[in-house]
Each structure stands twice: as structure tokens, then as C-alpha cells.
Amino acid sequence: MSGVGEYFIEVFKLEPNRDGRLVETTPINPIFSDTVPHTTGTIQYPQHTPPRPGMYSVLLEVRDNANNSRITHRFVLYDAT
């Protein structure tokens, strides 16, 4: 039986590389990650406040009970002011 099984989220800090392009500074070590099971009707969405202003990339993967998945990638400019 299909249906959403879990959500997986990762957040990465982006910094300019030597060519001036924004890249994930630690692509194998996100500054935040969480897996959220979807076993009940109520989902506890994770919250994360970046430690400092800047550009971040957010990866969200949704996995279903049949072991299929879809991934989306978004960029977020964070400034607490």
C-alpha cells in the first residue's frame, strides 16, 4: 500500500568558491538534518534557525511506503533583521 512514509530534510550553508560561485561548503555534512515519519495524521514539521545570515540550500526528500522517493531543492536567503 502506498502513501507517504517519511520526510527527510537537509540544510546546507552556501559560500562563494574561488570562482565567486555559491556552493555548499560541506556537501556531506549538512548544518541541519531531520527525518520526520508520517505514521499518524499529525506531522511535527522540523524547525531550524540558521546560526547567521546568508544563503542556504534546502533539500527535501519525500519517501512513500513503497520505497519510492522524490527530491526537491530550494535556495533560501536568511536575514534575521
mmCIF file of C-alpha atoms in Angstrom:
data_model
loop_
_atom_site.group_PDB
_atom_site.id
_atom_site.type_symbol
_atom_site.label_atom_id
_atom_site.label_comp_id
_atom_site.label_asym_id
_atom_site.label_seq_id
_atom_site.Cartn_x
_atom_site.Cartn_y
_atom_site.Cartn_z
ATOM 1 C CA MET A 1 0.000 0.000 0.000
ATOM 2 C CA SER A 2 1.433 3.356 -0.958
ATOM 3 C CA GLY A 3 1.205 6.659 0.866
ATOM 4 C CA VAL A 4 3.788 8.988 2.336
ATOM 5 C CA GLY A 5 6.119 7.172 4.709
ATOM 6 C CA GLU A 6 8.517 9.902 5.798
ATOM 7 C CA TYR A 7 10.068 13.268 5.041
ATOM 8 C CA PHE A 8 13.813 13.899 5.081
ATOM 9 C CA ILE A 9 15.249 17.423 5.153
ATOM 10 C CA GLU A 10 18.814 18.763 4.970
ATOM 11 C CA VAL A 11 20.079 22.356 5.171
ATOM 12 C CA PHE A 12 23.465 23.454 3.814
ATOM 13 C CA LYS A 13 25.301 26.793 4.091
ATOM 14 C CA LEU A 14 26.332 28.309 0.758
ATOM 15 C CA GLU A 15 29.546 30.313 0.387
ATOM 16 C CA PRO A 16 31.406 31.698 -2.642
ATOM 17 C CA ASN A 17 34.090 29.411 -4.055
ATOM 18 C CA ARG A 18 37.316 30.706 -5.611
ATOM 19 C CA ASP A 19 35.396 31.479 -8.833
ATOM 20 C CA GLY A 20 32.805 33.501 -6.914
ATOM 21 C CA ARG A 21 30.000 30.949 -7.387
ATOM 22 C CA LEU A 22 27.881 29.920 -4.402
ATOM 23 C CA VAL A 23 28.482 26.300 -3.400
ATOM 24 C CA GLU A 24 27.637 24.064 -0.467
ATOM 25 C CA THR A 25 30.677 24.386 1.798
ATOM 26 C CA THR A 26 30.176 20.954 3.379
ATOM 27 C CA PRO A 27 28.091 18.863 0.935
ATOM 28 C CA ILE A 28 28.370 15.692 3.020
ATOM 29 C CA ASN A 29 27.832 17.426 6.364
ATOM 30 C CA PRO A 30 24.604 19.491 6.490
ATOM 31 C CA ILE A 31 24.199 22.095 9.223
ATOM 32 C CA PHE A 32 20.769 20.594 9.918
ATOM 33 C CA SER A 33 19.039 17.343 9.025
ATOM 34 C CA ASP A 34 15.948 15.568 10.247
ATOM 35 C CA THR A 35 13.762 12.628 9.316
ATOM 36 C CA VAL A 36 10.069 13.031 10.036
ATOM 37 C CA PRO A 37 7.946 9.869 9.981
ATOM 38 C CA HIS A 38 4.445 10.169 8.577
ATOM 39 C CA THR A 39 2.778 7.496 10.670
ATOM 40 C CA THR A 40 -0.150 9.487 12.019
ATOM 41 C CA GLY A 41 -2.400 12.244 10.743
ATOM 42 C CA THR A 42 -0.407 14.904 12.626
ATOM 43 C CA ILE A 43 3.028 15.810 11.283
ATOM 44 C CA GLN A 44 5.591 17.513 13.518
ATOM 45 C CA TYR A 45 7.441 19.661 10.988
ATOM 46 C CA PRO A 46 11.049 20.390 11.944
ATOM 47 C CA GLN A 47 12.158 23.962 12.535
ATOM 48 C CA HIS A 48 15.635 25.349 12.087
ATOM 49 C CA THR A 49 17.009 28.858 12.516
ATOM 50 C CA PRO A 50 20.365 29.305 10.766
ATOM 51 C CA PRO A 51 23.220 30.452 13.010
ATOM 52 C CA ARG A 52 23.947 33.508 10.860
ATOM 53 C CA PRO A 53 22.562 35.432 7.879
ATOM 54 C CA GLY A 54 23.379 34.116 4.440
ATOM 55 C CA MET A 55 22.321 31.903 1.571
ATOM 56 C CA TYR A 56 21.286 28.327 2.310
ATOM 57 C CA SER A 57 20.176 25.365 0.246
ATOM 58 C CA VAL A 58 17.392 23.119 1.499
ATOM 59 C CA LEU A 59 16.889 19.584 0.259
ATOM 60 C CA LEU A 60 13.565 17.864 0.932
ATOM 61 C CA GLU A 61 13.017 14.207 0.116
ATOM 62 C CA VAL A 62 9.605 12.572 0.424
ATOM 63 C CA ARG A 63 9.581 8.780 0.619
ATOM 64 C CA ASP A 64 6.484 6.634 0.276
ATOM 65 C CA ASN A 65 5.675 3.266 1.798
ATOM 66 C CA ALA A 66 6.537 1.515 -1.490
ATOM 67 C CA ASN A 67 10.138 2.859 -1.268
ATOM 68 C CA ASN A 68 9.715 5.490 -3.996
ATOM 69 C CA SER A 69 11.050 8.984 -3.399
ATOM 70 C CA ARG A 70 11.020 12.485 -4.832
ATOM 71 C CA ILE A 71 13.541 15.209 -4.040
ATOM 72 C CA THR A 72 13.247 18.969 -4.316
ATOM 73 C CA HIS A 73 15.976 21.540 -3.760
ATOM 74 C CA ARG A 74 15.350 25.181 -2.837
ATOM 75 C CA PHE A 75 17.531 28.162 -2.024
ATOM 76 C CA VAL A 76 16.763 30.423 0.939
ATOM 77 C CA LEU A 77 18.230 33.826 1.743
ATOM 78 C CA TYR A 78 18.149 34.199 5.530
ATOM 79 C CA ASP A 79 18.471 37.528 7.329
ATOM 80 C CA ALA A 80 17.169 37.816 10.891
ATOM 81 C CA THR A 81 16.846 41.619 10.772
#
